[in-house]
Structure formats: C-alpha cells, structure tokens
Short mmCIF file of C-alpha atoms in Angstrom, two decimals:
data_model
loop_
_atom_site.label_atom_id
_atom_site.label_comp_id
_atom_site.label_asym_id
_atom_site.label_seq_id
_atom_site.Cartn_x
_atom_site.Cartn_y
_atom_site.Cartn_z
CA MET B 1 44.31 112.75 -18.13
CA PHE B 2 41.52 110.52 -19.31
CA ARG B 3 41.44 106.74 -19.30
CA ILE B 4 39.61 104.85 -21.99
CA ILE B 5 38.19 101.64 -20.54
CA SER B 6 37.73 98.43 -22.50
CA PHE B 7 34.23 96.99 -22.42
CA ILE B 8 34.91 93.25 -22.48
CA GLY B 9 31.24 92.45 -22.98
CA LEU B 10 31.01 94.76 -25.97
CA LEU B 11 32.04 92.62 -28.91
CA LEU B 12 33.11 95.49 -31.08
CA PHE B 13 35.91 93.54 -32.52
CA SER B 14 34.25 90.15 -33.07
CA LEU B 15 36.65 88.42 -30.70
CA THR B 16 35.96 85.91 -27.96
CA ALA B 17 35.88 87.65 -24.58
CA ALA B 18 39.23 87.71 -22.85
CA SER B 19 39.73 86.88 -19.20
CA HIS B 20 41.12 90.33 -18.39
CA SER B 21 41.38 93.81 -19.83
CA TYR B 22 44.24 96.11 -20.68
CA SER B 23 44.05 99.84 -20.20
CA ILE B 24 45.80 102.53 -22.22
CA ALA B 25 46.02 106.02 -20.72
CA LEU B 26 46.90 109.11 -22.73
CA THR B 27 46.51 112.78 -21.99
CA GLU B 28 44.07 114.68 -24.20
CA LYS B 29 47.04 116.33 -25.90
CA GLN B 30 48.64 112.96 -26.58
CA ALA B 31 45.38 111.48 -27.89
CA ASP B 32 45.00 114.43 -30.25
CA ALA B 33 48.59 113.96 -31.43
CA LEU B 34 47.85 110.29 -32.02
CA GLY B 35 44.86 111.19 -34.15
CA GLN B 36 46.93 113.53 -36.25
CA LEU B 37 49.68 110.90 -36.65
CA ILE B 38 47.23 108.25 -37.85
CA TRP B 39 45.52 110.74 -40.16
CA LYS B 40 48.92 111.64 -41.58
CA ASN B 41 49.85 107.98 -42.06
CA GLU B 42 46.53 107.00 -43.59
CA GLY B 43 45.52 110.13 -45.47
CA GLN B 44 48.15 112.88 -45.37
CA GLN B 45 45.83 114.82 -43.03
CA LYS B 46 43.67 115.78 -46.02
CA LEU B 47 39.89 115.93 -45.82
CA GLN B 48 39.40 114.15 -49.16
CA HIS B 49 41.32 111.12 -47.90
CA LEU B 50 38.72 110.45 -45.20
CA THR B 51 36.88 108.61 -47.96
CA SER B 52 38.99 106.52 -50.32
CA TRP B 53 38.94 103.33 -52.38
CA ASN B 54 42.32 101.83 -53.22
CA ARG B 55 42.99 100.22 -56.56
CA ASP B 56 42.63 96.43 -56.65
CA GLU B 57 40.51 96.43 -53.48
CA ASP B 58 36.86 95.41 -53.21
CA PHE B 59 35.84 97.95 -50.60
CA PRO B 60 36.14 101.62 -49.65
CA SER B 61 38.27 102.71 -46.68
CA LEU B 62 36.65 105.41 -44.57
CA GLY B 63 37.52 107.67 -41.68
CA LEU B 64 40.65 108.48 -39.72
CA GLY B 65 41.83 104.87 -39.66
CA HIS B 66 40.65 103.93 -43.16
CA PHE B 67 38.08 101.57 -41.72
CA ILE B 68 36.78 99.00 -44.21
CA TRP B 69 33.12 98.89 -45.28
CA TYR B 70 32.16 96.05 -47.60
CA PRO B 71 29.53 96.72 -50.30
CA THR B 72 28.19 93.14 -50.24
CA GLU B 73 26.93 90.63 -47.68
CA GLN B 74 29.83 88.37 -48.61
CA LYS B 75 32.79 89.73 -46.68
CA GLY B 76 36.40 89.50 -47.73
CA PRO B 77 39.30 88.32 -45.56
CA PHE B 78 40.03 91.71 -43.98
CA LYS B 79 38.25 92.89 -40.85
CA GLU B 80 35.32 95.21 -41.51
CA GLN B 81 35.33 98.01 -38.95
CA PHE B 82 33.33 100.92 -40.31
CA PRO B 83 29.93 99.54 -39.16
CA GLU B 84 31.49 99.00 -35.70
CA LEU B 85 32.69 102.61 -35.71
CA LEU B 86 29.17 103.82 -36.51
CA ALA B 87 27.78 101.73 -33.64
CA TYR B 88 30.43 103.28 -31.37
CA PHE B 89 29.39 106.76 -32.51
CA GLU B 90 25.76 106.04 -31.64
CA LYS B 91 26.75 104.54 -28.27
CA ASN B 92 28.46 107.87 -27.53
CA GLY B 93 25.44 109.97 -28.43
CA VAL B 94 26.32 110.92 -32.01
CA THR B 95 23.35 111.21 -34.37
CA LEU B 96 24.24 109.66 -37.71
CA PRO B 97 23.07 111.17 -41.00
CA GLN B 98 19.82 109.41 -41.88
CA TRP B 99 21.17 107.60 -44.93
CA LEU B 100 24.14 106.33 -42.91
CA ALA B 101 21.91 105.08 -40.09
CA GLU B 102 19.71 103.19 -42.54
CA THR B 103 22.45 101.69 -44.73
CA LYS B 104 23.89 98.31 -43.75
CA LEU B 105 26.24 97.87 -46.71
CA ALA B 106 28.50 100.38 -48.44
CA PRO B 107 26.20 101.92 -51.09
CA TRP B 108 28.93 102.12 -53.76
CA LYS B 109 29.26 98.86 -55.62
CA SER B 110 32.51 99.62 -57.40
CA ARG B 111 35.52 101.89 -57.21
CA GLU B 112 34.40 103.53 -60.44
CA GLN B 113 31.00 104.42 -58.98
CA PHE B 114 32.65 105.64 -55.78
CA TYR B 115 34.79 108.19 -57.59
CA GLN B 116 32.04 109.20 -59.99
CA GLU B 117 30.04 110.23 -56.90
CA PHE B 118 33.04 111.48 -54.90
CA ASP B 119 32.01 115.15 -54.93
CA GLN B 120 28.30 114.55 -54.60
CA GLU B 121 26.34 115.26 -51.44
CA GLN B 122 26.55 111.80 -49.88
CA LEU B 123 30.34 111.37 -49.90
CA SER B 124 31.20 115.04 -49.35
CA GLY B 125 28.81 115.06 -46.40
CA LEU B 126 30.36 111.87 -45.04
CA ARG B 127 33.83 113.45 -45.11
CA THR B 128 32.55 116.47 -43.20
CA PHE B 129 30.78 114.24 -40.68
CA LEU B 130 33.89 112.14 -40.08
CA SER B 131 36.09 115.23 -39.73
CA GLN B 132 33.80 116.43 -36.92
CA HIS B 133 34.37 113.28 -34.86
CA ILE B 134 38.12 112.73 -34.97
CA GLU B 135 38.34 112.40 -31.17
CA LEU B 136 35.87 109.51 -31.07
CA GLN B 137 37.70 107.76 -33.87
CA VAL B 138 40.92 108.00 -31.84
CA LYS B 139 39.15 106.50 -28.82
CA PHE B 140 37.78 103.74 -31.04
CA ILE B 141 41.31 102.89 -32.17
CA ILE B 142 42.54 102.91 -28.56
CA LEU B 143 39.73 100.54 -27.61
CA ARG B 144 40.86 98.18 -30.36
CA LEU B 145 44.35 97.97 -28.88
CA GLU B 146 42.96 97.59 -25.36
CA ALA B 147 40.88 94.65 -26.59
CA ALA B 148 43.69 93.22 -28.71
CA ILE B 149 46.44 92.88 -26.11
CA PRO B 150 44.62 90.41 -23.82
CA HIS B 151 43.50 88.34 -26.81
CA ILE B 152 47.03 88.23 -28.23
CA ILE B 153 48.33 87.02 -24.87
CA ASP B 154 45.52 84.49 -24.35
CA SER B 155 45.98 83.07 -27.85
CA SER B 156 49.69 82.48 -27.29
CA THR B 157 51.51 79.41 -26.05
CA LYS B 158 53.33 79.53 -22.72
CA ALA B 159 56.61 80.30 -24.46
CA GLN B 160 55.00 82.91 -26.71
CA LYS B 161 53.35 84.64 -23.74
CA LYS B 162 56.75 85.27 -22.19
CA ILE B 163 57.96 86.90 -25.41
CA VAL B 164 54.79 88.93 -26.01
CA ASN B 165 54.56 90.18 -22.44
CA LYS B 166 58.20 91.30 -22.50
CA HIS B 167 57.80 93.32 -25.69
CA ILE B 168 54.43 94.82 -24.69
CA LYS B 169 55.89 95.91 -21.35
CA ARG B 170 58.76 97.70 -23.08
CA MET B 171 56.56 99.20 -25.81
CA THR B 172 54.00 100.57 -23.36
CA ALA B 173 56.67 102.07 -21.10
CA THR B 174 56.70 105.26 -23.19
CA PRO B 175 54.04 107.24 -25.09
CA GLU B 176 56.07 106.73 -28.28
CA GLY B 177 55.80 102.96 -27.88
CA VAL B 178 52.08 103.19 -27.19
CA PHE B 179 51.63 105.31 -30.32
CA SER B 180 53.48 102.71 -32.38
CA LEU B 181 51.30 99.88 -31.08
CA LEU B 182 48.14 101.90 -31.70
CA ASP B 183 49.14 102.85 -35.21
CA TYR B 184 50.16 99.33 -36.18
CA VAL B 185 47.07 97.57 -34.83
CA ASN B 186 44.93 100.07 -36.72
CA PHE B 187 47.14 99.67 -39.79
CA LYS B 188 47.43 95.88 -40.04
CA GLY B 189 45.25 94.42 -37.31
CA GLU B 190 45.72 92.17 -34.33
CA GLY B 191 47.05 89.17 -36.25
CA LEU B 192 44.46 86.85 -34.72
CA SER B 193 42.01 86.21 -37.54
CA LYS B 194 42.66 82.99 -39.45
CA LYS B 195 41.19 84.71 -42.51
CA GLU B 196 43.98 87.29 -42.46
CA ARG B 197 46.67 84.86 -43.53
CA TYR B 198 48.65 84.27 -46.70
CA GLN B 199 50.02 80.74 -46.94
CA GLY B 200 49.16 80.31 -43.27
CA GLN B 201 51.17 83.31 -42.08
CA GLY B 202 49.73 86.51 -40.61
CA TRP B 203 51.04 90.07 -40.54
CA GLY B 204 49.32 91.64 -37.56
CA LEU B 205 50.52 92.92 -34.21
CA LYS B 206 50.90 89.45 -32.72
CA GLN B 207 53.24 88.37 -35.50
CA VAL B 208 55.32 91.54 -35.16
CA LEU B 209 55.70 91.08 -31.40
CA LEU B 210 56.70 87.43 -31.77
CA ASN B 211 59.18 88.29 -34.51
CA MET B 212 61.02 90.94 -32.47
CA PRO B 213 64.60 90.07 -31.43
CA VAL B 214 65.17 88.76 -27.93
CA GLU B 215 67.63 91.52 -27.03
CA TYR B 216 67.74 95.10 -28.30
CA ASP B 217 68.65 98.59 -27.14
CA ASN B 218 66.08 100.63 -29.08
CA VAL B 219 62.61 99.09 -28.74
CA LEU B 220 61.04 101.27 -31.45
CA TYR B 221 63.76 100.34 -33.93
CA ALA B 222 63.33 96.66 -33.06
CA PHE B 223 59.55 96.92 -33.47
CA GLY B 224 59.84 98.71 -36.82
CA LEU B 225 62.40 96.24 -38.11
CA SER B 226 60.23 93.32 -37.09
CA ALA B 227 57.19 94.91 -38.76
CA ASP B 228 59.23 95.41 -41.94
CA GLU B 229 60.13 91.72 -41.99
CA VAL B 230 56.55 90.60 -41.33
CA LEU B 231 55.13 92.87 -44.05
CA THR B 232 57.81 91.80 -46.53
CA ARG B 233 56.83 88.19 -45.85
CA ARG B 234 53.20 89.10 -46.47
CA VAL B 235 54.04 90.55 -49.88
CA LYS B 236 56.06 87.43 -50.77
CA ASN B 237 53.17 85.18 -49.76
CA ALA B 238 50.38 87.28 -51.30
CA PRO B 239 48.20 85.56 -53.94
CA LYS B 240 48.17 88.77 -55.97
CA LYS B 241 50.81 91.45 -56.35
CA GLU B 242 51.14 93.73 -53.34
CA PHE B 243 54.72 94.85 -53.92
CA ARG B 244 53.69 98.39 -54.87
CA TRP B 245 52.49 98.93 -51.28
CA LEU B 246 55.67 97.74 -49.59
CA LYS B 247 57.75 100.90 -49.90
CA GLY B 248 55.07 102.97 -48.14
CA TRP B 249 54.51 100.30 -45.50
CA ARG B 250 58.22 100.19 -44.72
CA ALA B 251 58.45 103.96 -44.45
CA ARG B 252 55.53 103.94 -42.05
CA VAL B 253 56.86 101.33 -39.63
CA HIS B 254 60.40 102.71 -39.64
CA SER B 255 59.02 106.17 -38.83
CA TYR B 256 58.01 104.94 -35.37
CA GLN B 257 61.54 105.41 -34.04
CA LYS B 258 61.29 109.10 -35.01
CA ILE B 259 58.09 109.78 -33.06
CA VAL B 260 58.41 112.39 -30.32
CA VAL B 261 55.48 112.79 -27.92
CA GLN B 262 55.17 115.85 -25.73
#
C-alpha cells in the first residue's frame, strides 16, 4: 500500500495553505482502478480523448482528468490545471517534450485549429506522452482531494464544519466513497473559488457535501443525489445554455453507487 502525502507548502492548487493535511491511502490496484474509472468517465478510456476541446468552450481539456489549459494570458472562470500537472511531472522526474516544456500557453488558439492539427505530430505525441504517465495523473488527482478537504473544512462556518466532517467521515470509510470524492473533485472542483459561481452559487465538492441530507442509509446514493441537485442548479443559473451536458453529468454522479472496488 502506498500513501500519497499532501505538500501543504506546494501551492499546486492556488489555495491558501491550510492548517492541517488530509491523507488518502489506496493500494496500487485501487489507484489503477481509479485511473481507469476517471478515464472512462472523462474519455471512454480512448487514447484520442486524452486531448479534446468541447464545443462552446474557450480551452482544450487534456489528460486523464481533462485538465484545462487556457490559450491566452486572460484566464476564464474555471481552474486551469494542466500547467500544474506538467510541473508535477517535472517534480517527479519526468522529462517533458521540448515544445511542452517551453510553452506557457496552449498553442492552439481555437477549437477549429485544434482539430485541424489533431493528427499532427504535436497533438498525437502529446496523447502518447500522457498515456505513458497515467499513474502520475492519478496521484495528482489524489493530491487535489488531499489539499481540498482541509480547505473545505477551514472555509466553513462552525455549523457547516459539523455537516462536512460527518459526510467526509462516511464517504472516506470505504474505497467506493473515496473514489466518488476523487472523481467529483476532479470533475467539478472543490467549490471554493468565487470565480466558479453562477448567480453566486457554486457546484463543487463543498456544495455537494453541504447539500447532502442529514440522515441516509446509502451514503453513495445520498452523495449522487446531492450532486445531481447541485449540478441541476448550476444549469438553471448558467449565463449560457448548459442543459445538453446535464444528462451525462447526472449519469456520472448516479453511477457512484454502482462502484465496486476490489
């Protein structure tokens, strides 16, 4: 069993340092299963989906967790993680392709350009490179959750802390619950950034935890139902139409109760 330790001083996630850390432990087999689950959820476990650019978005989504990489200095409201992933690769001894090491912004300025160059050397090579480092991407996602939990707790009121701690304790009691937390924080974030709000309301992990019912028998069902409600609220509040995503989002969060971890 390996333990992935949060580095509080390492500001990978652009958050103020928390007063304590949270540690997630998975066996190598479980971590590999997590990687395959996230790859399935984000890209149907297909190599070509390691590099994608969704319609109506201003950025490509890259890697196992569809990490955002903005093509301009002016960043949008969603957290940019791909440069942080590259820094994590280098910290762990991975040599980046030269063009990737020297490029600060996504080199494709539009979705049209991205797909015109999709099968050219740069993007095809990037997909191969990312496919060779799935394990590190899983660890990167685990680190994000390890960093997120203390910040979610510290950002909560006294009453909220009681609720959040209760649900986190129940979710982390089983590998299936841990998987669900890991997938959701990678999927929709921590819920802490004030930029990631529509009409003042967020849709990240913090909001899902706070929205969970007080009493429940099946924690994964309760978590999925809460996530459904939070994401539905996001779509209702969105400044532009996001309804076409909702069916897939709902299927994803309700699939958590079907997860079986060996």
